Each structure stands twice: as structure tokens, then as C-alpha cells.
XYZ file of C-alpha atoms in Angstrom:
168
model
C -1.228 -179.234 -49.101
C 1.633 -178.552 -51.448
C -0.374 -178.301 -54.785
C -2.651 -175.673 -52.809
C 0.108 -173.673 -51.479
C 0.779 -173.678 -55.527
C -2.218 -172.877 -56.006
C -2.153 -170.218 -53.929
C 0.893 -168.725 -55.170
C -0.043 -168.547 -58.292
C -3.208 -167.026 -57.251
C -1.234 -163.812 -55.316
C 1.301 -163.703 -58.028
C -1.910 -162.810 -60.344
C -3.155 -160.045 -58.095
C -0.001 -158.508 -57.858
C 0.673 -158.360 -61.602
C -3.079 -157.059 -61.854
C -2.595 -154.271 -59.412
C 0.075 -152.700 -61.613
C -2.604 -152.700 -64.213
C -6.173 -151.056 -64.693
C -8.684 -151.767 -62.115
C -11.077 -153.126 -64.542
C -8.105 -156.171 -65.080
C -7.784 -156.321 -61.276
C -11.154 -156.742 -59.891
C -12.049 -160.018 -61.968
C -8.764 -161.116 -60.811
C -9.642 -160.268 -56.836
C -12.888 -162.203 -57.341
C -11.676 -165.320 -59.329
C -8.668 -165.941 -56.368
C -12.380 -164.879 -53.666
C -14.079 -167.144 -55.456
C -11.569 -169.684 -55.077
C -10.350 -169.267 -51.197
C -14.254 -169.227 -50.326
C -14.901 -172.325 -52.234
C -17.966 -170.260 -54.021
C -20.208 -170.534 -56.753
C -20.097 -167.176 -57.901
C -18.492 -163.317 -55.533
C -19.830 -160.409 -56.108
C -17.494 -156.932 -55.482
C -19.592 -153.395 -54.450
C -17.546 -150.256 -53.608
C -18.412 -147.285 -52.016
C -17.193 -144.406 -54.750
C -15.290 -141.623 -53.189
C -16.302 -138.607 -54.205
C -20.664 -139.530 -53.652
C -20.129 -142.288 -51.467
C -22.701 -144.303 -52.916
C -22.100 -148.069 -53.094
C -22.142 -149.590 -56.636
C -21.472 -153.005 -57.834
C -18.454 -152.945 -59.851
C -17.932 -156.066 -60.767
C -19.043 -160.082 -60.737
C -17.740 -163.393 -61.259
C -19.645 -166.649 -61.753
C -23.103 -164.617 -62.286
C -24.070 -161.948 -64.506
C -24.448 -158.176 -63.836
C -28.281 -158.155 -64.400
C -28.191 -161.091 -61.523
C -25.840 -159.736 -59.222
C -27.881 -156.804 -58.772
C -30.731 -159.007 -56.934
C -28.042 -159.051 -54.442
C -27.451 -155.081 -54.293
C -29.367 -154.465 -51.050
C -27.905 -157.250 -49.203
C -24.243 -155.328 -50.444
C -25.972 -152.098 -49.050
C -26.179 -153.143 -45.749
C -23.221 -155.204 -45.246
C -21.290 -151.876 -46.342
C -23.307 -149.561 -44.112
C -23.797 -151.113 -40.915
C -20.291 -153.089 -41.430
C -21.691 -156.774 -40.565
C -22.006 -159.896 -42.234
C -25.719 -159.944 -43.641
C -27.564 -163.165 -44.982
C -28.429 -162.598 -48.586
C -31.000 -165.182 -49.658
C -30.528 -167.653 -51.988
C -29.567 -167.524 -55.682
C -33.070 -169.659 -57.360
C -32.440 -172.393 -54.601
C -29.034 -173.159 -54.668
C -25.973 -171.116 -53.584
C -26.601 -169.221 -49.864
C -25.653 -165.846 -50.434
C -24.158 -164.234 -47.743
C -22.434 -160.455 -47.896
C -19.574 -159.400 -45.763
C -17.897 -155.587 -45.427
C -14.682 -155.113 -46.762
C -13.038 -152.825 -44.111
C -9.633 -151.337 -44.354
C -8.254 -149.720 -40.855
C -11.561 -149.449 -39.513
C -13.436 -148.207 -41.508
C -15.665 -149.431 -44.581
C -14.974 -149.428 -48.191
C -17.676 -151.669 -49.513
C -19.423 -155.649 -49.292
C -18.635 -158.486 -51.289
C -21.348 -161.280 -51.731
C -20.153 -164.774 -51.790
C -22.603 -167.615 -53.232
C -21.981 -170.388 -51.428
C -23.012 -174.692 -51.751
C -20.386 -175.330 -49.312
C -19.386 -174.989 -45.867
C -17.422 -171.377 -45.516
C -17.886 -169.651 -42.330
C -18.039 -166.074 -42.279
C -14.950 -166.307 -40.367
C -12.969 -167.228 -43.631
C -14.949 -164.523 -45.826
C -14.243 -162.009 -43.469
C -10.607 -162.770 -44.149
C -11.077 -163.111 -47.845
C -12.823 -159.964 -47.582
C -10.202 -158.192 -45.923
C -7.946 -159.574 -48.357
C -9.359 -157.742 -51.003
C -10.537 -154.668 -49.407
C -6.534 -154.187 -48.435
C -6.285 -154.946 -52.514
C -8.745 -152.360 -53.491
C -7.518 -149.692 -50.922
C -3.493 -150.196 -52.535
C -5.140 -149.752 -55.818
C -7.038 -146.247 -54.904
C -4.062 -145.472 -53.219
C -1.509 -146.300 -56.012
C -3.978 -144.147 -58.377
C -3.853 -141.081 -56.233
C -0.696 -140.787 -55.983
C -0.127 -140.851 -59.642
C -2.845 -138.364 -60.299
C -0.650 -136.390 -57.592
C 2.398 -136.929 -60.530
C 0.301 -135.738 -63.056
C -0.676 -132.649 -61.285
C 2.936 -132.015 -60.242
C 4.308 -132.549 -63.616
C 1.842 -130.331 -64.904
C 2.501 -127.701 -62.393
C 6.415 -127.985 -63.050
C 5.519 -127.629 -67.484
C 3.719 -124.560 -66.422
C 6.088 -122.950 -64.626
C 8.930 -123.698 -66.816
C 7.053 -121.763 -69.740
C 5.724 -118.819 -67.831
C 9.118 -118.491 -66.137
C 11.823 -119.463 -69.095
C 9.391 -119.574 -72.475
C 7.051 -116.512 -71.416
C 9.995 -114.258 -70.192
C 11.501 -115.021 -73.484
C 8.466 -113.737 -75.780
């Protein structure tokens, strides 16, 4: 119990230095410490983009991109109807199942999980909202510094037209 409490730890303390970071660091983070919680073969991360809302897969780990995307419809309707969906299996082995990753109600994406052992979807639900609170402090965190940029540009702008341009 100890070591996995370690384990754990160590996993968390990786996420959080990865959310100060690029997303493209943090989401093969999110998936390895998935991957690990779920006891799966391979996870699968699909998020709904916010400006078309169309659901993409943005990332994989323990399967490649061109594989993952067998997997895209079963992500589809996990994210749109907001339910666990079965997903088929992965050339006989791993049970695929995808899961919604909700955030205060309301549905940001699906993660696929391949699975040889015995996860319920009780415990990828709660991986899933795991991550989904993840993903949602990273879009946050990155709106509110393109909110700084904005302001700071706003502030440059009006220093010149009201001390620089006054000047000229």
C-alpha cells in the first residue's frame, strides 16, 4: 500500500508540473498516470474543441494515432450522449471501453481505456473525471493568460496613443 501511495504521488506531482507547461507535455502525462490507475493496456484522450465543438483525438498512449482512430466513434458517442460505451476489442485482446469526461455537468470529451484486466467503469469514471478536471484547469489557466495578453496589449496601446502620440 505504501509503495503505491508513492507511486501515486509521484504520479500527481507529474501532472502538476505538466500543467504549468504546454498541453502537448500534459496530455501524455494525464494518460500515462490513466493508464496506470486503470491498470490499461493502452488510453486514448478525445476533446471536444471550443470554438467548432467537434470532438478530435488529441492524443494516445500505448497505441498509435493511426490505431486509436478505430476507436474514434466509440469516443463520439461516449462524449455526446455522456455514457460509458463498449468499444470493441483492440485485434482480440484489450476490451475497449470509452467513458465521458464531464466537468460540472457538462461534457468535455471521452477517453478510451484498453483494458486485459478487471476495471469497472466505476473506477474509469473516476479516472476520467480526474482528467477532465485536468484538462478543464488547463483551458482555464490558458484563457486567462490570453486575457493578460489582451490586457497588456490594450494598456501598450493606450500608453502610446495617450503619452507617445500626444507627443508627436
Amino acid at each position: 500500500l505504501t509503495e503505491m501511495l508513492h507511486e501515486l504521488a509521484a504520479g500527481f506531482n507529474a501532472v502538476g508540473r505538466a500543467l504549468a507547461r504546454d498541453p502537448a507535455v500534459l496530455w501524455p502525462v494525464l494518460l500515462d498516470q490513466a493508464r496506470y490507475l486503470a491498470e490499461a493496456e493502452f488510453t486514448i484522450l478525445a476533446l471536444e474543441r471550443e470554438d467548432t465543438g467537434t470532438v478530435d483525438i488529441i492524443a494516445s498512449r500505448g497505441i498509435s494515432g493511426s490505431a486509436a482512430l478505430v476507436f474514434l466513434p466509440g469516443l463520439l458517442a461516449a462524449s455526446t450522449d455522456g455514457r460509458p460505451h463498449p468499444a470493441g476489442r483492440r485485434n482480440g485482446g484489450a476490451e475497449v471501453t470509452c467513458v465521458p469526461l464531464q466537468v460540472e455537468g457538462r461534457t468535455i470529451g471521452a477517453m478510451a481505456f484498453g483494458l486485459s484486466g478487471p476495471a469497472t467503469v466505476d473506477q474509469l469514471l473516476a479516472v476520467a473525471g480526474h482528467v477532465a478536471a485536468a484538462v478543464s484547469t488547463v483551458r482555464t489557466a490558458h484563457r486567462v493568460a490570453d486575457i493578460g495578453v489582451v490586457e497588456e496589449r490594450r494598456r501598450i496601446a493606450r500608453e502610446m496613443h495617450d503619452g507617445l502620440a500626444q507627443t508627436l
